């Protein structure tokens, strides 16, 4: 069998460059093109291990060492945790990319009859792999960044009402929520009405005017005792607005006001 070493080196270099670039994007690492190119070049040297006789354990150790060297070249050293986090996302990107490419290879190169798979003579061209790899990694990075940005604004909260009830909910910090009552300038959080039952004869209700995209209306609010936001602490001097509309964010029961996160409302 004829093996083109230069072609394998170029292909491996391209994949390593994509993986380093994806890691830098997901973790928002400060680096530059020169360092990433050098890191990918070092990573492509693992191709040479194909032509050296060694056992699988030694080969594994060499690959791990080169992976650590790659992240050190691309992102530098701050502490052990920093290095291992970079290494973890490098391997995660590699698994995502490798899994998709393996799936494509199985789909195009093999046929099956029942549970029996056999080679059908086709293969995925390396040019196709080069074209598809950035697309696969782009989709992974985009989703990863969205999840990271989105779920970093999720908080478990406990709302303590004045009658002793405690409402447990999942809150989301919406930087666009600037609601406050016009009288005492208390920030307002929005709570799904399914989580709270209000006795309009006993619980005092405040009507706070607010503007939406289409109309001007009044928001029913209650005065709670305090709120505990996990990772932030207790806050007081705010209102709970009862939202009649479903909160259209996955797994969220409450829209938090950004002022509650500033540490000024105690």
PDB file of C-alpha atoms in Angstrom, residues 17-244:
ATOM      1  CA  UNK A  17      -5.410  23.897  13.540  1.00  0.00           C
ATOM      2  CA  UNK A  18      -9.207  23.607  13.504  1.00  0.00           C
ATOM      3  CA  UNK A  19      -9.196  22.023  16.986  1.00  0.00           C
ATOM      4  CA  UNK A  20      -6.912  24.694  18.487  1.00  0.00           C
ATOM      5  CA  UNK A  21      -8.995  27.455  16.905  1.00  0.00           C
ATOM      6  CA  UNK A  22     -12.216  25.911  18.243  1.00  0.00           C
ATOM      7  CA  UNK A  23     -10.741  25.663  21.759  1.00  0.00           C
ATOM      8  CA  UNK A  24      -9.677  29.307  21.624  1.00  0.00           C
ATOM      9  CA  UNK A  25     -13.168  30.402  20.552  1.00  0.00           C
ATOM     10  CA  UNK A  26     -15.092  28.376  23.141  1.00  0.00           C
ATOM     11  CA  UNK A  27     -12.850  29.427  26.050  1.00  0.00           C
ATOM     12  CA  UNK A  28     -12.207  32.918  24.631  1.00  0.00           C
ATOM     13  CA  UNK A  29      -8.466  32.526  25.044  1.00  0.00           C
ATOM     14  CA  UNK A  30      -6.091  35.320  24.151  1.00  0.00           C
ATOM     15  CA  UNK A  31      -3.691  33.979  21.525  1.00  0.00           C
ATOM     16  CA  UNK A  32      -2.510  34.793  18.026  1.00  0.00           C
ATOM     17  CA  UNK A  33      -2.252  33.121  14.653  1.00  0.00           C
ATOM     18  CA  UNK A  34       1.481  32.480  14.952  1.00  0.00           C
ATOM     19  CA  UNK A  35       1.096  30.534  18.198  1.00  0.00           C
ATOM     20  CA  UNK A  36      -1.844  28.523  16.854  1.00  0.00           C
ATOM     21  CA  UNK A  37       0.060  27.628  13.677  1.00  0.00           C
ATOM     22  CA  UNK A  38       3.060  26.501  15.706  1.00  0.00           C
ATOM     23  CA  UNK A  39       0.809  24.489  18.022  1.00  0.00           C
ATOM     24  CA  UNK A  40      -0.860  22.752  15.070  1.00  0.00           C
ATOM     25  CA  UNK A  41       2.538  22.050  13.537  1.00  0.00           C
ATOM     26  CA  UNK A  42       3.692  20.347  16.737  1.00  0.00           C
ATOM     27  CA  UNK A  43       0.439  18.367  16.848  1.00  0.00           C
ATOM     28  CA  UNK A  44       0.936  17.110  13.310  1.00  0.00           C
ATOM     29  CA  UNK A  45       4.208  15.491  14.401  1.00  0.00           C
ATOM     30  CA  UNK A  46       2.173  12.669  15.946  1.00  0.00           C
ATOM     31  CA  UNK A  47       1.800  11.421  12.386  1.00  0.00           C
ATOM     32  CA  UNK A  48       5.442  10.315  12.498  1.00  0.00           C
ATOM     33  CA  UNK A  49       4.556   7.842  15.253  1.00  0.00           C
ATOM     34  CA  UNK A  50       2.795   5.762  12.599  1.00  0.00           C
ATOM     35  CA  UNK A  51       6.190   4.809  11.222  1.00  0.00           C
ATOM     36  CA  UNK A  52       7.834   3.990  14.565  1.00  0.00           C
ATOM     37  CA  UNK A  53       7.379   0.598  16.176  1.00  0.00           C
ATOM     38  CA  UNK A  54       6.082   1.023  19.748  1.00  0.00           C
ATOM     39  CA  UNK A  55       3.423  -0.414  22.029  1.00  0.00           C
ATOM     40  CA  UNK A  56       0.015   1.204  22.362  1.00  0.00           C
ATOM     41  CA  UNK A  57       0.609   2.478  25.916  1.00  0.00           C
ATOM     42  CA  UNK A  58       3.771   4.343  24.930  1.00  0.00           C
ATOM     43  CA  UNK A  59       1.972   5.750  21.893  1.00  0.00           C
ATOM     44  CA  UNK A  60      -0.829   6.987  24.166  1.00  0.00           C
ATOM     45  CA  UNK A  61       1.662   8.730  26.481  1.00  0.00           C
ATOM     46  CA  UNK A  62       3.369  10.419  23.537  1.00  0.00           C
ATOM     47  CA  UNK A  63       0.036  11.698  22.216  1.00  0.00           C
ATOM     48  CA  UNK A  64      -0.935  13.067  25.639  1.00  0.00           C
ATOM     49  CA  UNK A  65       2.447  14.781  25.972  1.00  0.00           C
ATOM     50  CA  UNK A  66       2.128  16.379  22.532  1.00  0.00           C
ATOM     51  CA  UNK A  67      -1.450  17.503  23.345  1.00  0.00           C
ATOM     52  CA  UNK A  68      -0.207  19.225  26.510  1.00  0.00           C
ATOM     53  CA  UNK A  69       2.598  20.803  24.511  1.00  0.00           C
ATOM     54  CA  UNK A  70       0.050  22.040  21.964  1.00  0.00           C
ATOM     55  CA  UNK A  71      -2.094  23.894  24.528  1.00  0.00           C
ATOM     56  CA  UNK A  72       1.001  25.318  26.223  1.00  0.00           C
ATOM     57  CA  UNK A  73       2.254  26.723  22.921  1.00  0.00           C
ATOM     58  CA  UNK A  74      -1.158  28.069  21.882  1.00  0.00           C
ATOM     59  CA  UNK A  75      -2.395  29.485  25.193  1.00  0.00           C
ATOM     60  CA  UNK A  76       0.603  29.639  27.528  1.00  0.00           C
ATOM     61  CA  UNK A  77       0.797  28.592  31.180  1.00  0.00           C
ATOM     62  CA  UNK A  78      -0.981  30.193  34.142  1.00  0.00           C
ATOM     63  CA  UNK A  79      -1.668  27.287  36.436  1.00  0.00           C
ATOM     64  CA  UNK A  80      -2.412  23.554  36.265  1.00  0.00           C
ATOM     65  CA  UNK A  81      -6.177  24.097  36.209  1.00  0.00           C
ATOM     66  CA  UNK A  82      -5.850  26.481  33.259  1.00  0.00           C
ATOM     67  CA  UNK A  83      -3.781  23.945  31.296  1.00  0.00           C
ATOM     68  CA  UNK A  84      -6.111  21.028  31.995  1.00  0.00           C
ATOM     69  CA  UNK A  85      -9.181  23.050  31.054  1.00  0.00           C
ATOM     70  CA  UNK A  86      -7.584  23.904  27.719  1.00  0.00           C
ATOM     71  CA  UNK A  87      -6.613  20.259  27.284  1.00  0.00           C
ATOM     72  CA  UNK A  88     -10.149  19.083  28.139  1.00  0.00           C
ATOM     73  CA  UNK A  89     -11.768  21.303  25.514  1.00  0.00           C
ATOM     74  CA  UNK A  90      -9.130  20.328  22.953  1.00  0.00           C
ATOM     75  CA  UNK A  91     -10.022  16.660  23.448  1.00  0.00           C
ATOM     76  CA  UNK A  92     -13.747  17.443  23.516  1.00  0.00           C
ATOM     77  CA  UNK A  93     -13.485  19.217  20.156  1.00  0.00           C
ATOM     78  CA  UNK A  94     -11.429  16.299  18.846  1.00  0.00           C
ATOM     79  CA  UNK A  95     -14.053  13.779  19.957  1.00  0.00           C
ATOM     80  CA  UNK A  96     -16.867  15.815  18.380  1.00  0.00           C
ATOM     81  CA  UNK A  97     -15.013  16.181  15.081  1.00  0.00           C
ATOM     82  CA  UNK A  98     -13.735  12.595  15.058  1.00  0.00           C
ATOM     83  CA  UNK A  99     -17.173  11.211  15.861  1.00  0.00           C
ATOM     84  CA  UNK A 100     -18.829  13.077  12.993  1.00  0.00           C
ATOM     85  CA  UNK A 101     -16.130  12.074  10.533  1.00  0.00           C
ATOM     86  CA  UNK A 102     -16.311   8.454  11.654  1.00  0.00           C
ATOM     87  CA  UNK A 103     -20.082   8.531  11.193  1.00  0.00           C
ATOM     88  CA  UNK A 104     -19.659   9.883   7.667  1.00  0.00           C
ATOM     89  CA  UNK A 105     -17.110   7.182   6.899  1.00  0.00           C
ATOM     90  CA  UNK A 106     -19.467   4.454   8.134  1.00  0.00           C
ATOM     91  CA  UNK A 107     -22.389   5.874   6.169  1.00  0.00           C
ATOM     92  CA  UNK A 108     -20.490   6.117   2.884  1.00  0.00           C
ATOM     93  CA  UNK A 109     -18.012   3.236   3.151  1.00  0.00           C
ATOM     94  CA  UNK A 110     -20.109   0.415   4.584  1.00  0.00           C
ATOM     95  CA  UNK A 111     -23.400  -1.300   3.877  1.00  0.00           C
ATOM     96  CA  UNK A 112     -25.243  -3.618   6.157  1.00  0.00           C
ATOM     97  CA  UNK A 113     -27.531  -6.594   5.879  1.00  0.00           C
ATOM     98  CA  UNK A 114     -29.266  -6.891   9.214  1.00  0.00           C
ATOM     99  CA  UNK A 115     -26.498  -6.701  11.815  1.00  0.00           C
ATOM    100  CA  UNK A 116     -23.744  -7.604   9.350  1.00  0.00           C
ATOM    101  CA  UNK A 117     -21.678  -4.677   8.000  1.00  0.00           C
ATOM    102  CA  UNK A 118     -19.375  -4.999   5.000  1.00  0.00           C
ATOM    103  CA  UNK A 119     -17.142  -2.662   3.028  1.00  0.00           C
ATOM    104  CA  UNK A 120     -18.746  -1.488  -0.206  1.00  0.00           C
ATOM    105  CA  UNK A 121     -15.669  -0.026  -1.856  1.00  0.00           C
ATOM    106  CA  UNK A 122     -16.445   3.676  -1.293  1.00  0.00           C
ATOM    107  CA  UNK A 123     -14.585   6.074   0.945  1.00  0.00           C
ATOM    108  CA  UNK A 124     -14.926   9.667   2.080  1.00  0.00           C
ATOM    109  CA  UNK A 125     -12.485  11.766   0.085  1.00  0.00           C
ATOM    110  CA  UNK A 126     -10.004  13.734   2.200  1.00  0.00           C
ATOM    111  CA  UNK A 127     -11.023  16.939   0.376  1.00  0.00           C
ATOM    112  CA  UNK A 128     -14.579  16.373   1.598  1.00  0.00           C
ATOM    113  CA  UNK A 129     -13.215  15.945   5.124  1.00  0.00           C
ATOM    114  CA  UNK A 130     -11.319  19.225   4.890  1.00  0.00           C
ATOM    115  CA  UNK A 131     -14.443  21.028   3.700  1.00  0.00           C
ATOM    116  CA  UNK A 132     -16.792  19.466   6.243  1.00  0.00           C
ATOM    117  CA  UNK A 133     -14.505  19.685   9.285  1.00  0.00           C
ATOM    118  CA  UNK A 134     -14.707  23.495   9.687  1.00  0.00           C
ATOM    119  CA  UNK A 135     -18.485  23.333   9.271  1.00  0.00           C
ATOM    120  CA  UNK A 136     -18.801  20.665  11.965  1.00  0.00           C
ATOM    121  CA  UNK A 137     -16.523  22.534  14.367  1.00  0.00           C
ATOM    122  CA  UNK A 138     -18.282  25.841  13.628  1.00  0.00           C
ATOM    123  CA  UNK A 139     -21.635  24.316  14.592  1.00  0.00           C
ATOM    124  CA  UNK A 140     -20.104  22.841  17.759  1.00  0.00           C
ATOM    125  CA  UNK A 141     -18.404  26.108  18.767  1.00  0.00           C
ATOM    126  CA  UNK A 142     -21.498  28.194  18.056  1.00  0.00           C
ATOM    127  CA  UNK A 143     -23.661  25.899  20.166  1.00  0.00           C
ATOM    128  CA  UNK A 144     -21.033  25.755  22.913  1.00  0.00           C
ATOM    129  CA  UNK A 145     -20.752  29.543  23.137  1.00  0.00           C
ATOM    130  CA  UNK A 146     -24.521  29.960  23.164  1.00  0.00           C
ATOM    131  CA  UNK A 147     -24.889  27.405  25.959  1.00  0.00           C
ATOM    132  CA  UNK A 148     -22.068  28.952  27.941  1.00  0.00           C
ATOM    133  CA  UNK A 149     -23.459  32.477  27.609  1.00  0.00           C
ATOM    134  CA  UNK A 150     -27.029  31.383  28.227  1.00  0.00           C
ATOM    135  CA  UNK A 151     -26.685  29.014  31.166  1.00  0.00           C
ATOM    136  CA  UNK A 152     -24.207  31.260  32.977  1.00  0.00           C
ATOM    137  CA  UNK A 153     -27.215  33.520  33.634  1.00  0.00           C
ATOM    138  CA  UNK A 154     -29.245  30.762  35.342  1.00  0.00           C
ATOM    139  CA  UNK A 155     -29.621  30.880  39.141  1.00  0.00           C
ATOM    140  CA  UNK A 156     -31.515  28.827  41.693  1.00  0.00           C
ATOM    141  CA  UNK A 157     -33.550  31.212  43.822  1.00  0.00           C
ATOM    142  CA  UNK A 158     -35.754  31.134  46.922  1.00  0.00           C
ATOM    143  CA  UNK A 159     -38.365  33.871  47.306  1.00  0.00           C
ATOM    144  CA  UNK A 160     -39.483  34.420  50.907  1.00  0.00           C
ATOM    145  CA  UNK A 161     -42.973  35.885  51.208  1.00  0.00           C
ATOM    146  CA  UNK A 162     -44.187  37.819  54.221  1.00  0.00           C
ATOM    147  CA  UNK A 163     -46.654  35.070  55.211  1.00  0.00           C
ATOM    148  CA  UNK A 164     -43.817  32.549  55.608  1.00  0.00           C
ATOM    149  CA  UNK A 165     -44.140  30.815  52.246  1.00  0.00           C
ATOM    150  CA  UNK A 166     -40.974  30.083  50.301  1.00  0.00           C
ATOM    151  CA  UNK A 167     -41.103  29.801  46.507  1.00  0.00           C
ATOM    152  CA  UNK A 168     -38.312  27.849  44.864  1.00  0.00           C
ATOM    153  CA  UNK A 169     -37.656  28.728  41.247  1.00  0.00           C
ATOM    154  CA  UNK A 170     -35.073  28.913  38.491  1.00  0.00           C
ATOM    155  CA  UNK A 171     -34.199  32.493  37.687  1.00  0.00           C
ATOM    156  CA  UNK A 172     -32.642  34.001  34.597  1.00  0.00           C
ATOM    157  CA  UNK A 173     -30.829  37.341  34.650  1.00  0.00           C
ATOM    158  CA  UNK A 174     -32.220  39.412  31.819  1.00  0.00           C
ATOM    159  CA  UNK A 175     -30.111  42.518  31.256  1.00  0.00           C
ATOM    160  CA  UNK A 176     -33.083  43.967  29.402  1.00  0.00           C
ATOM    161  CA  UNK A 177     -35.295  43.795  32.482  1.00  0.00           C
ATOM    162  CA  UNK A 178     -35.143  47.345  33.851  1.00  0.00           C
ATOM    163  CA  UNK A 179     -38.579  47.284  35.461  1.00  0.00           C
ATOM    164  CA  UNK A 180     -38.969  49.267  38.667  1.00  0.00           C
ATOM    165  CA  UNK A 181     -41.840  50.871  40.463  1.00  0.00           C
ATOM    166  CA  UNK A 182     -42.053  54.606  39.771  1.00  0.00           C
ATOM    167  CA  UNK A 183     -42.541  55.502  43.432  1.00  0.00           C
ATOM    168  CA  UNK A 184     -39.659  53.967  45.381  1.00  0.00           C
ATOM    169  CA  UNK A 185     -37.559  52.785  42.434  1.00  0.00           C
ATOM    170  CA  UNK A 186     -37.616  49.176  43.618  1.00  0.00           C
ATOM    171  CA  UNK A 187     -36.491  46.652  40.970  1.00  0.00           C
ATOM    172  CA  UNK A 188     -39.127  44.166  39.818  1.00  0.00           C
ATOM    173  CA  UNK A 189     -38.634  40.493  39.039  1.00  0.00           C
ATOM    174  CA  UNK A 190     -41.168  38.570  36.954  1.00  0.00           C
ATOM    175  CA  UNK A 191     -42.484  35.281  38.349  1.00  0.00           C
ATOM    176  CA  UNK A 192     -44.568  32.707  36.523  1.00  0.00           C
ATOM    177  CA  UNK A 193     -48.116  32.900  37.918  1.00  0.00           C
ATOM    178  CA  UNK A 194     -48.261  29.089  38.208  1.00  0.00           C
ATOM    179  CA  UNK A 195     -45.792  29.239  41.109  1.00  0.00           C
ATOM    180  CA  UNK A 196     -47.764  31.592  43.309  1.00  0.00           C
ATOM    181  CA  UNK A 197     -51.337  31.749  44.535  1.00  0.00           C
ATOM    182  CA  UNK A 198     -52.473  35.189  45.618  1.00  0.00           C
ATOM    183  CA  UNK A 199     -55.295  35.852  48.009  1.00  0.00           C
ATOM    184  CA  UNK A 200     -56.453  39.214  46.756  1.00  0.00           C
ATOM    185  CA  UNK A 201     -58.308  39.788  49.998  1.00  0.00           C
ATOM    186  CA  UNK A 202     -55.236  39.343  52.215  1.00  0.00           C
ATOM    187  CA  UNK A 203     -52.139  39.895  50.071  1.00  0.00           C
ATOM    188  CA  UNK A 204     -51.567  43.566  49.246  1.00  0.00           C
ATOM    189  CA  UNK A 205     -51.271  44.103  45.505  1.00  0.00           C
ATOM    190  CA  UNK A 206     -49.453  46.963  43.831  1.00  0.00           C
ATOM    191  CA  UNK A 207     -50.285  47.945  40.272  1.00  0.00           C
ATOM    192  CA  UNK A 208     -47.169  49.146  38.480  1.00  0.00           C
ATOM    193  CA  UNK A 209     -47.494  50.779  35.049  1.00  0.00           C
ATOM    194  CA  UNK A 210     -45.206  49.398  32.362  1.00  0.00           C
ATOM    195  CA  UNK A 211     -44.762  49.656  28.619  1.00  0.00           C
ATOM    196  CA  UNK A 212     -44.482  46.649  26.333  1.00  0.00           C
ATOM    197  CA  UNK A 213     -43.862  46.582  22.622  1.00  0.00           C
ATOM    198  CA  UNK A 214     -47.517  46.893  21.731  1.00  0.00           C
ATOM    199  CA  UNK A 215     -49.291  48.512  24.627  1.00  0.00           C
ATOM    200  CA  UNK A 216     -49.239  50.249  27.984  1.00  0.00           C
ATOM    201  CA  UNK A 217     -50.541  48.201  30.885  1.00  0.00           C
ATOM    202  CA  UNK A 218     -50.455  47.570  34.634  1.00  0.00           C
ATOM    203  CA  UNK A 219     -48.412  44.803  36.251  1.00  0.00           C
ATOM    204  CA  UNK A 220     -49.702  43.133  39.416  1.00  0.00           C
ATOM    205  CA  UNK A 221     -46.924  43.018  42.002  1.00  0.00           C
ATOM    206  CA  UNK A 222     -46.553  41.794  45.574  1.00  0.00           C
ATOM    207  CA  UNK A 223     -44.085  42.881  48.224  1.00  0.00           C
ATOM    208  CA  UNK A 224     -41.966  39.896  49.368  1.00  0.00           C
ATOM    209  CA  UNK A 225     -39.748  39.686  52.418  1.00  0.00           C
ATOM    210  CA  UNK A 226     -36.486  38.783  50.687  1.00  0.00           C
ATOM    211  CA  UNK A 227     -34.909  36.614  48.001  1.00  0.00           C
ATOM    212  CA  UNK A 228     -31.929  34.284  48.122  1.00  0.00           C
ATOM    213  CA  UNK A 229     -29.981  33.965  44.855  1.00  0.00           C
ATOM    214  CA  UNK A 230     -27.548  31.067  44.848  1.00  0.00           C
ATOM    215  CA  UNK A 231     -24.003  32.334  44.462  1.00  0.00           C
ATOM    216  CA  UNK A 232     -25.080  35.940  45.069  1.00  0.00           C
ATOM    217  CA  UNK A 233     -26.784  36.006  48.487  1.00  0.00           C
ATOM    218  CA  UNK A 234     -29.866  37.617  50.015  1.00  0.00           C
ATOM    219  CA  UNK A 235     -31.515  40.711  48.594  1.00  0.00           C
ATOM    220  CA  UNK A 236     -34.391  42.863  49.845  1.00  0.00           C
ATOM    221  CA  UNK A 237     -36.317  45.928  48.766  1.00  0.00           C
ATOM    222  CA  UNK A 238     -37.767  44.633  45.509  1.00  0.00           C
ATOM    223  CA  UNK A 239     -41.126  43.604  44.054  1.00  0.00           C
ATOM    224  CA  UNK A 240     -42.386  40.374  42.515  1.00  0.00           C
ATOM    225  CA  UNK A 241     -44.386  40.920  39.363  1.00  0.00           C
ATOM    226  CA  UNK A 242     -46.856  38.172  38.474  1.00  0.00           C
ATOM    227  CA  UNK A 243     -46.383  37.264  34.836  1.00  0.00           C
ATOM    228  CA  UNK A 244     -49.539  36.130  33.056  1.00  0.00           C
TER     229      UNK A 244
END
